[in-house]
mmCIF file of N, CA and C in Angstrom:
data_model
loop_
_atom_site.group_PDB
_atom_site.id
_atom_site.type_symbol
_atom_site.label_atom_id
_atom_site.label_comp_id
_atom_site.label_asym_id
_atom_site.label_seq_id
_atom_site.Cartn_x
_atom_site.Cartn_y
_atom_site.Cartn_z
ATOM 1 N N GLN A 1 8.621 -49.420 36.151
ATOM 2 C CA GLN A 1 9.385 -48.415 35.447
ATOM 3 C C GLN A 1 8.483 -47.663 34.480
ATOM 4 N N VAL A 2 8.585 -46.330 34.502
ATOM 5 C CA VAL A 2 7.829 -45.480 33.608
ATOM 6 C C VAL A 2 8.680 -45.168 32.385
ATOM 7 N N HIS A 3 8.093 -45.322 31.213
ATOM 8 C CA HIS A 3 8.785 -45.036 29.966
ATOM 9 C C HIS A 3 8.072 -43.910 29.236
ATOM 10 N N LEU A 4 8.854 -42.963 28.737
ATOM 11 C CA LEU A 4 8.343 -41.833 27.980
ATOM 12 C C LEU A 4 9.031 -41.803 26.628
ATOM 13 N N VAL A 5 8.251 -41.663 25.569
ATOM 14 C CA VAL A 5 8.796 -41.653 24.218
ATOM 15 C C VAL A 5 8.270 -40.436 23.478
ATOM 16 N N GLU A 6 9.177 -39.529 23.129
ATOM 17 C CA GLU A 6 8.810 -38.344 22.363
ATOM 18 C C GLU A 6 8.851 -38.646 20.869
ATOM 19 N N SER A 7 8.022 -37.939 20.130
ATOM 20 C CA SER A 7 8.042 -38.004 18.682
ATOM 21 C C SER A 7 7.456 -36.711 18.129
ATOM 22 N N GLY A 8 7.601 -36.498 16.840
ATOM 23 C CA GLY A 8 6.976 -35.356 16.202
ATOM 24 C C GLY A 8 7.867 -34.150 16.006
ATOM 25 N N GLY A 9 9.137 -34.271 16.345
ATOM 26 C CA GLY A 9 10.061 -33.210 16.019
ATOM 27 C C GLY A 9 10.379 -33.223 14.540
ATOM 28 N N GLY A 10 11.235 -32.303 14.129
ATOM 29 C CA GLY A 10 11.609 -32.252 12.730
ATOM 30 C C GLY A 10 12.176 -30.915 12.348
ATOM 31 N N LEU A 11 12.272 -30.699 11.053
ATOM 32 C CA LEU A 11 12.803 -29.469 10.481
ATOM 33 C C LEU A 11 11.654 -28.624 9.954
ATOM 34 N N VAL A 12 11.623 -27.361 10.359
ATOM 35 C CA VAL A 12 10.563 -26.466 9.940
ATOM 36 C C VAL A 12 11.145 -25.073 9.719
ATOM 37 N N GLN A 13 10.544 -24.323 8.819
ATOM 38 C CA GLN A 13 10.996 -22.964 8.582
ATOM 39 C C GLN A 13 10.451 -22.018 9.644
ATOM 40 N N ALA A 14 11.133 -20.917 9.840
ATOM 41 C CA ALA A 14 10.683 -19.920 10.806
ATOM 42 C C ALA A 14 9.253 -19.494 10.512
ATOM 43 N N GLY A 15 8.465 -19.384 11.576
ATOM 44 C CA GLY A 15 7.060 -19.053 11.446
ATOM 45 C C GLY A 15 6.147 -20.247 11.329
ATOM 46 N N GLY A 16 6.721 -21.417 11.160
ATOM 47 C CA GLY A 16 5.937 -22.626 11.027
ATOM 48 C C GLY A 16 5.555 -23.231 12.358
ATOM 49 N N SER A 17 4.956 -24.423 12.287
ATOM 50 C CA SER A 17 4.447 -25.092 13.482
ATOM 51 C C SER A 17 4.871 -26.550 13.525
ATOM 52 N N LEU A 18 4.988 -27.060 14.733
ATOM 53 C CA LEU A 18 5.199 -28.473 14.998
ATOM 54 C C LEU A 18 4.397 -28.849 16.225
ATOM 55 N N ARG A 19 4.107 -30.139 16.359
ATOM 56 C CA ARG A 19 3.369 -30.619 17.523
ATOM 57 C C ARG A 19 3.990 -31.905 18.037
ATOM 58 N N PRO A 20 5.124 -31.797 18.741
ATOM 59 C CA PRO A 20 5.682 -33.007 19.348
ATOM 60 C C PRO A 20 4.727 -33.616 20.351
ATOM 61 N N SER A 21 4.815 -34.925 20.502
ATOM 62 C CA SER A 21 4.011 -35.634 21.479
ATOM 63 C C SER A 21 4.900 -36.529 22.320
ATOM 64 N N CYS A 22 4.369 -36.947 23.451
ATOM 65 C CA CYS A 22 5.093 -37.795 24.387
ATOM 66 C C CYS A 22 4.140 -38.850 24.895
ATOM 67 N N ALA A 23 4.424 -40.097 24.570
ATOM 68 C CA ALA A 23 3.596 -41.212 24.997
ATOM 69 C C ALA A 23 4.196 -41.876 26.225
ATOM 70 N N ALA A 24 3.359 -42.127 27.219
ATOM 71 C CA ALA A 24 3.797 -42.711 28.480
ATOM 72 C C ALA A 24 3.280 -44.131 28.635
ATOM 73 N N SER A 25 4.085 -44.952 29.284
ATOM 74 C CA SER A 25 3.670 -46.310 29.611
ATOM 75 C C SER A 25 4.333 -46.730 30.917
ATOM 76 N N GLY A 26 3.766 -47.736 31.559
ATOM 77 C CA GLY A 26 4.358 -48.278 32.767
ATOM 78 C C GLY A 26 4.025 -47.548 34.059
ATOM 79 N N GLY A 27 3.096 -46.616 34.007
ATOM 80 C CA GLY A 27 2.705 -45.864 35.184
ATOM 81 C C GLY A 27 1.266 -45.395 35.088
ATOM 82 N N THR A 28 0.873 -44.585 36.052
ATOM 83 C CA THR A 28 -0.480 -44.038 36.075
ATOM 84 C C THR A 28 -0.421 -42.614 35.552
ATOM 85 N N PHE A 29 -0.573 -42.475 34.244
ATOM 86 C CA PHE A 29 -0.363 -41.198 33.576
ATOM 87 C C PHE A 29 -1.267 -40.096 34.121
ATOM 88 N N SER A 30 -2.506 -40.436 34.413
ATOM 89 C CA SER A 30 -3.491 -39.422 34.771
ATOM 90 C C SER A 30 -3.152 -38.661 36.050
ATOM 91 N N VAL A 31 -2.302 -39.218 36.903
ATOM 92 C CA VAL A 31 -1.951 -38.547 38.157
ATOM 93 C C VAL A 31 -0.579 -37.873 38.096
ATOM 94 N N TYR A 32 0.114 -37.969 36.983
ATOM 95 C CA TYR A 32 1.428 -37.345 36.845
ATOM 96 C C TYR A 32 1.311 -35.875 36.484
ATOM 97 N N GLY A 33 2.231 -35.082 37.010
ATOM 98 C CA GLY A 33 2.509 -33.808 36.397
ATOM 99 C C GLY A 33 3.442 -34.059 35.226
ATOM 100 N N MET A 34 3.270 -33.317 34.144
ATOM 101 C CA MET A 34 4.086 -33.512 32.953
ATOM 102 C C MET A 34 4.750 -32.205 32.562
ATOM 103 N N GLY A 35 5.940 -32.312 32.015
ATOM 104 C CA GLY A 35 6.665 -31.128 31.597
ATOM 105 C C GLY A 35 7.398 -31.334 30.290
ATOM 106 N N TRP A 36 7.669 -30.231 29.622
ATOM 107 C CA TRP A 36 8.541 -30.198 28.454
ATOM 108 C C TRP A 36 9.745 -29.321 28.770
ATOM 109 N N PHE A 37 10.921 -29.815 28.427
ATOM 110 C CA PHE A 37 12.172 -29.090 28.553
ATOM 111 C C PHE A 37 12.889 -29.135 27.215
ATOM 112 N N ARG A 38 13.866 -28.273 27.046
ATOM 113 C CA ARG A 38 14.646 -28.300 25.815
ATOM 114 C C ARG A 38 16.105 -27.985 26.110
ATOM 115 N N GLN A 39 16.967 -28.457 25.226
ATOM 116 C CA GLN A 39 18.390 -28.231 25.374
ATOM 117 C C GLN A 39 19.002 -27.968 24.003
ATOM 118 N N ALA A 40 19.539 -26.774 23.833
ATOM 119 C CA ALA A 40 20.216 -26.396 22.607
ATOM 120 C C ALA A 40 21.687 -26.789 22.698
ATOM 121 N N PRO A 41 22.362 -26.935 21.558
ATOM 122 C CA PRO A 41 23.782 -27.301 21.585
ATOM 123 C C PRO A 41 24.604 -26.325 22.415
ATOM 124 N N GLY A 42 25.400 -26.858 23.328
ATOM 125 C CA GLY A 42 26.258 -26.043 24.162
ATOM 126 C C GLY A 42 25.553 -25.306 25.279
ATOM 127 N N LYS A 43 24.267 -25.525 25.445
ATOM 128 C CA LYS A 43 23.488 -24.830 26.465
ATOM 129 C C LYS A 43 22.938 -25.809 27.492
ATOM 130 N N GLU A 44 22.570 -25.274 28.646
ATOM 131 C CA GLU A 44 21.951 -26.091 29.677
ATOM 132 C C GLU A 44 20.490 -26.348 29.332
ATOM 133 N N ARG A 45 19.968 -27.417 29.880
ATOM 134 C CA ARG A 45 18.566 -27.732 29.702
ATOM 135 C C ARG A 45 17.703 -26.653 30.353
ATOM 136 N N GLU A 46 16.636 -26.250 29.681
ATOM 137 C CA GLU A 46 15.768 -25.217 30.213
ATOM 138 C C GLU A 46 14.308 -25.653 30.180
ATOM 139 N N PHE A 47 13.569 -25.121 31.104
ATOM 140 C CA PHE A 47 12.146 -25.389 31.211
ATOM 141 C C PHE A 47 11.389 -24.727 30.072
ATOM 142 N N VAL A 48 10.371 -25.418 29.565
ATOM 143 C CA VAL A 48 9.528 -24.883 28.503
ATOM 144 C C VAL A 48 8.081 -24.731 28.971
ATOM 145 N N ALA A 49 7.483 -25.823 29.431
ATOM 146 C CA ALA A 49 6.067 -25.798 29.803
ATOM 147 C C ALA A 49 5.759 -26.962 30.724
ATOM 148 N N THR A 50 4.697 -26.820 31.506
ATOM 149 C CA THR A 50 4.278 -27.897 32.387
ATOM 150 C C THR A 50 2.762 -27.917 32.504
ATOM 151 N N ILE A 51 2.231 -29.096 32.779
ATOM 152 C CA ILE A 51 0.802 -29.268 32.991
ATOM 153 C C ILE A 51 0.615 -30.243 34.146
ATOM 154 N N SER A 52 -0.233 -29.869 35.091
ATOM 155 C CA SER A 52 -0.478 -30.705 36.255
ATOM 156 C C SER A 52 -1.518 -31.764 35.950
ATOM 157 N N TRP A 53 -1.744 -32.635 36.915
ATOM 158 C CA TRP A 53 -2.767 -33.670 36.728
ATOM 159 C C TRP A 53 -4.150 -33.047 36.564
ATOM 160 N N SER A 54 -4.353 -31.849 37.140
ATOM 161 C CA SER A 54 -5.623 -31.146 37.040
ATOM 162 C C SER A 54 -5.669 -30.183 35.855
ATOM 163 N N THR A 55 -4.681 -30.247 34.980
ATOM 164 C CA THR A 55 -4.559 -29.494 33.727
ATOM 165 C C THR A 55 -4.282 -28.002 33.913
ATOM 166 N N MET A 56 -3.773 -27.604 35.064
ATOM 167 C CA MET A 56 -3.218 -26.265 35.178
ATOM 168 C C MET A 56 -1.929 -26.220 34.365
ATOM 169 N N THR A 57 -1.621 -25.077 33.777
ATOM 170 C CA THR A 57 -0.449 -24.957 32.912
ATOM 171 C C THR A 57 0.400 -23.760 33.296
ATOM 172 N N TYR A 58 1.672 -23.838 32.924
ATOM 173 C CA TYR A 58 2.612 -22.754 33.141
ATOM 174 C C TYR A 58 3.672 -22.816 32.054
ATOM 175 N N TYR A 59 4.123 -21.639 31.572
ATOM 176 C CA TYR A 59 5.053 -21.568 30.456
ATOM 177 C C TYR A 59 6.242 -20.673 30.756
ATOM 178 N N ALA A 60 7.362 -21.001 30.141
ATOM 179 C CA ALA A 60 8.489 -20.091 30.152
ATOM 180 C C ALA A 60 8.137 -18.832 29.369
ATOM 181 N N ASP A 61 8.691 -17.699 29.799
ATOM 182 C CA ASP A 61 8.397 -16.440 29.126
ATOM 183 C C ASP A 61 8.761 -16.484 27.637
ATOM 184 N N SER A 62 9.785 -17.232 27.296
ATOM 185 C CA SER A 62 10.264 -17.269 25.927
ATOM 186 C C SER A 62 9.292 -17.933 24.958
ATOM 187 N N VAL A 63 8.360 -18.727 25.476
ATOM 188 C CA VAL A 63 7.426 -19.439 24.612
ATOM 189 C C VAL A 63 5.973 -19.068 24.869
ATOM 190 N N LYS A 64 5.717 -18.302 25.895
ATOM 191 C CA LYS A 64 4.350 -17.943 26.247
ATOM 192 C C LYS A 64 3.671 -17.217 25.094
ATOM 193 N N GLY A 65 2.465 -17.653 24.770
ATOM 194 C CA GLY A 65 1.728 -17.079 23.663
ATOM 195 C C GLY A 65 1.967 -17.772 22.348
ATOM 196 N N ARG A 66 2.992 -18.608 22.273
ATOM 197 C CA ARG A 66 3.305 -19.342 21.049
ATOM 198 C C ARG A 66 3.118 -20.848 21.210
ATOM 199 N N PHE A 67 3.423 -21.367 22.389
ATOM 200 C CA PHE A 67 3.341 -22.805 22.645
ATOM 201 C C PHE A 67 2.147 -23.108 23.544
ATOM 202 N N THR A 68 1.576 -24.295 23.365
ATOM 203 C CA THR A 68 0.485 -24.751 24.205
ATOM 204 C C THR A 68 0.721 -26.200 24.600
ATOM 205 N N ILE A 69 0.755 -26.469 25.896
ATOM 206 C CA ILE A 69 0.883 -27.829 26.385
ATOM 207 C C ILE A 69 -0.511 -28.374 26.681
ATOM 208 N N SER A 70 -0.719 -29.643 26.374
ATOM 209 C CA SER A 70 -1.999 -30.278 26.645
ATOM 210 C C SER A 70 -1.773 -31.760 26.919
ATOM 211 N N ARG A 71 -2.793 -32.408 27.432
ATOM 212 C CA ARG A 71 -2.677 -33.837 27.702
ATOM 213 C C ARG A 71 -3.974 -34.545 27.362
ATOM 214 N N ASP A 72 -3.846 -35.796 26.966
ATOM 215 C CA ASP A 72 -4.978 -36.653 26.679
ATOM 216 C C ASP A 72 -4.791 -37.913 27.507
ATOM 217 N N ASN A 73 -5.466 -37.976 28.635
ATOM 218 C CA ASN A 73 -5.274 -39.100 29.543
ATOM 219 C C ASN A 73 -5.747 -40.425 28.942
ATOM 220 N N ALA A 74 -6.738 -40.371 28.066
ATOM 221 C CA ALA A 74 -7.216 -41.586 27.416
ATOM 222 C C ALA A 74 -6.147 -42.200 26.526
ATOM 223 N N LYS A 75 -5.234 -41.375 26.024
ATOM 224 C CA LYS A 75 -4.157 -41.851 25.165
ATOM 225 C C LYS A 75 -2.806 -41.881 25.864
ATOM 226 N N ASN A 76 -2.777 -41.549 27.150
ATOM 227 C CA ASN A 76 -1.526 -41.494 27.913
ATOM 228 C C ASN A 76 -0.473 -40.650 27.195
ATOM 229 N N THR A 77 -0.895 -39.494 26.714
ATOM 230 C CA THR A 77 -0.032 -38.683 25.866
ATOM 231 C C THR A 77 -0.116 -37.211 26.246
ATOM 232 N N VAL A 78 1.030 -36.549 26.207
ATOM 233 C CA VAL A 78 1.101 -35.105 26.377
ATOM 234 C C VAL A 78 1.631 -34.504 25.079
ATOM 235 N N TYR A 79 1.151 -33.306 24.744
ATOM 236 C CA TYR A 79 1.494 -32.651 23.497
ATOM 237 C C TYR A 79 2.096 -31.278 23.759
ATOM 238 N N LEU A 80 2.852 -30.811 22.791
ATOM 239 C CA LEU A 80 3.350 -29.448 22.820
ATOM 240 C C LEU A 80 3.104 -28.831 21.447
ATOM 241 N N GLN A 81 2.041 -28.059 21.343
ATOM 242 C CA GLN A 81 1.754 -27.342 20.105
ATOM 243 C C GLN A 81 2.665 -26.132 20.032
ATOM 244 N N MET A 82 3.491 -26.073 18.993
ATOM 245 C CA MET A 82 4.497 -25.035 18.836
ATOM 246 C C MET A 82 4.178 -24.231 17.583
ATOM 247 N N ASN A 83 3.761 -22.992 17.766
ATOM 248 C CA ASN A 83 3.437 -22.106 16.662
ATOM 249 C C ASN A 83 4.426 -20.954 16.596
ATOM 250 N N SER A 84 4.450 -20.290 15.460
ATOM 251 C CA SER A 84 5.323 -19.130 15.257
ATOM 252 C C SER A 84 6.752 -19.436 15.670
ATOM 253 N N LEU A 85 7.253 -20.547 15.201
ATOM 254 C CA LEU A 85 8.576 -21.005 15.609
ATOM 255 C C LEU A 85 9.675 -20.063 15.130
ATOM 256 N N LYS A 86 10.689 -19.936 15.971
ATOM 257 C CA LYS A 86 11.840 -19.088 15.711
ATOM 258 C C LYS A 86 13.101 -19.935 15.687
ATOM 259 N N PRO A 87 14.153 -19.471 14.999
ATOM 260 C CA PRO A 87 15.407 -20.235 15.013
ATOM 261 C C PRO A 87 15.929 -20.513 16.416
ATOM 262 N N GLU A 88 15.702 -19.610 17.356
ATOM 263 C CA GLU A 88 16.162 -19.825 18.718
ATOM 264 C C GLU A 88 15.393 -20.909 19.461
ATOM 265 N N ASP A 89 14.323 -21.423 18.864
ATOM 266 C CA ASP A 89 13.625 -22.569 19.429
ATOM 267 C C ASP A 89 14.311 -23.890 19.097
ATOM 268 N N THR A 90 15.317 -23.856 18.248
ATOM 269 C CA THR A 90 16.027 -25.066 17.862
ATOM 270 C C THR A 90 16.662 -25.719 19.080
ATOM 271 N N ALA A 91 16.341 -26.986 19.304
ATOM 272 C CA ALA A 91 16.841 -27.715 20.468
ATOM 273 C C ALA A 91 16.338 -29.145 20.413
ATOM 274 N N VAL A 92 16.880 -29.972 21.289
ATOM 275 C CA VAL A 92 16.280 -31.265 21.563
ATOM 276 C C VAL A 92 15.227 -31.050 22.643
ATOM 277 N N TYR A 93 14.020 -31.508 22.385
ATOM 278 C CA TYR A 93 12.915 -31.334 23.316
ATOM 279 C C TYR A 93 12.658 -32.637 24.064
ATOM 280 N N TYR A 94 12.592 -32.536 25.382
ATOM 281 C CA TYR A 94 12.397 -33.683 26.253
ATOM 282 C C TYR A 94 11.088 -33.541 27.024
ATOM 283 N N CYS A 95 10.362 -34.634 27.156
ATOM 284 C CA CYS A 95 9.242 -34.637 28.088
ATOM 285 C C CYS A 95 9.654 -35.348 29.356
ATOM 286 N N ALA A 96 8.963 -35.038 30.435
ATOM 287 C CA ALA A 96 9.276 -35.601 31.736
ATOM 288 C C ALA A 96 8.010 -35.733 32.560
ATOM 289 N N ALA A 97 8.037 -36.666 33.502
ATOM 290 C CA ALA A 97 6.882 -36.945 34.349
ATOM 291 C C ALA A 97 7.244 -36.806 35.814
ATOM 292 N N SER A 98 6.349 -36.190 36.562
ATOM 293 C CA SER A 98 6.494 -36.046 38.006
ATOM 294 C C SER A 98 5.428 -36.861 38.707
ATOM 295 N N PRO A 99 5.817 -37.885 39.466
ATOM 296 C CA PRO A 99 4.812 -38.662 40.197
ATOM 297 C C PRO A 99 4.027 -37.840 41.199
ATOM 298 N N GLN A 100 4.543 -36.685 41.589
ATOM 299 C CA GLN A 100 3.844 -35.820 42.538
ATOM 300 C C GLN A 100 2.597 -35.187 41.946
ATOM 301 N N GLY A 101 2.519 -35.149 40.620
ATOM 302 C CA GLY A 101 1.332 -34.641 39.948
ATOM 303 C C GLY A 101 1.174 -33.138 39.960
ATOM 304 N N THR A 102 2.194 -32.426 40.380
ATOM 305 C CA THR A 102 2.088 -30.991 40.580
ATOM 306 C C THR A 102 2.491 -30.203 39.344
ATOM 307 N N LEU A 103 2.164 -28.923 39.367
ATOM 308 C CA LEU A 103 2.593 -27.969 38.356
ATOM 309 C C LEU A 103 3.941 -27.423 38.794
ATOM 310 N N THR A 104 4.994 -27.748 38.045
ATOM 311 C CA THR A 104 6.323 -27.323 38.459
ATOM 312 C C THR A 104 7.243 -27.134 37.262
ATOM 313 N N MET A 105 8.149 -26.181 37.380
ATOM 314 C CA MET A 105 9.182 -25.971 36.377
ATOM 315 C C MET A 105 10.544 -26.435 36.877
ATOM 316 N N SER A 106 10.582 -27.047 38.042
ATOM 317 C CA SER A 106 11.823 -27.551 38.622
ATOM 318 C C SER A 106 12.093 -28.958 38.109
ATOM 319 N N ASP A 107 13.202 -29.125 37.381
ATOM 320 C CA ASP A 107 13.481 -30.441 36.816
ATOM 321 C C ASP A 107 13.783 -31.488 37.878
ATOM 322 N N ALA A 108 14.116 -31.044 39.102
ATOM 323 C CA ALA A 108 14.370 -31.982 40.182
ATOM 324 C C ALA A 108 13.124 -32.755 40.584
ATOM 325 N N ARG A 109 11.965 -32.229 40.269
ATOM 326 C CA ARG A 109 10.712 -32.885 40.618
ATOM 327 C C ARG A 109 10.271 -33.910 39.574
ATOM 328 N N TYR A 110 10.959 -33.952 38.469
ATOM 329 C CA TYR A 110 10.622 -34.910 37.417
ATOM 330 C C TYR A 110 11.533 -36.124 37.533
ATOM 331 N N HIS A 111 10.943 -37.273 37.796
ATOM 332 C CA HIS A 111 11.700 -38.497 38.016
ATOM 333 C C HIS A 111 11.902 -39.325 36.757
ATOM 334 N N TYR A 112 11.112 -39.073 35.720
ATOM 335 C CA TYR A 112 11.167 -39.874 34.503
ATOM 336 C C TYR A 112 11.300 -38.970 33.294
ATOM 337 N N TRP A 113 12.179 -39.352 32.384
ATOM 338 C CA TRP A 113 12.503 -38.540 31.210
ATOM 339 C C TRP A 113 12.495 -39.366 29.941
ATOM 340 N N GLY A 114 12.061 -38.747 28.860
ATOM 341 C CA GLY A 114 12.146 -39.371 27.558
ATOM 342 C C GLY A 114 13.505 -39.172 26.931
ATOM 343 N N GLN A 115 13.672 -39.716 25.734
ATOM 344 C CA GLN A 115 14.966 -39.671 25.047
ATOM 345 C C GLN A 115 15.171 -38.396 24.245
ATOM 346 N N GLY A 116 14.117 -37.642 24.037
ATOM 347 C CA GLY A 116 14.204 -36.385 23.319
ATOM 348 C C GLY A 116 13.855 -36.507 21.851
ATOM 349 N N THR A 117 13.389 -35.403 21.288
ATOM 350 C CA THR A 117 13.122 -35.309 19.860
ATOM 351 C C THR A 117 13.683 -33.988 19.346
ATOM 352 N N GLN A 118 14.360 -34.042 18.216
ATOM 353 C CA GLN A 118 15.043 -32.871 17.681
ATOM 354 C C GLN A 118 14.063 -31.949 16.970
ATOM 355 N N VAL A 119 14.131 -30.670 17.305
ATOM 356 C CA VAL A 119 13.382 -29.631 16.615
ATOM 357 C C VAL A 119 14.381 -28.644 16.040
ATOM 358 N N THR A 120 14.342 -28.454 14.739
ATOM 359 C CA THR A 120 15.237 -27.525 14.072
ATOM 360 C C THR A 120 14.414 -26.515 13.287
ATOM 361 N N VAL A 121 14.642 -25.244 13.564
ATOM 362 C CA VAL A 121 13.917 -24.164 12.906
ATOM 363 C C VAL A 121 14.904 -23.378 12.057
ATOM 364 N N SER A 122 14.675 -23.352 10.769
ATOM 365 C CA SER A 122 15.561 -22.664 9.852
ATOM 366 C C SER A 122 15.080 -21.244 9.604
ATOM 367 N N SER A 123 16.019 -20.357 9.338
ATOM 368 C CA SER A 123 15.687 -18.986 9.010
ATOM 369 C C SER A 123 15.639 -18.789 7.510
#
């Protein structure tokens, strides 16, 4: 069983930064594709960013230029650097792992999910 644990969310003012992280255990992290998704109250879960095992990246248009996804295989951890935060970024942020190792924004390809970390951006 693969376990993912997010941390690093919190409350920040508009224009500020946060860097949530996701620690993986119970699997071979280096071959996974990894993704970040978010879900705001009353809204469906949406794709944010993804990074393949070969470190190719892809971002949702809403965060492109502001967020950066990265991974540290030595630490079995994926990060989401979030800059220039806006109130509309407020959501629970989830990380997910795809055993296929591919670059994908399709949540159907992610078999393992973390519990989420709350990000709140105040105006």
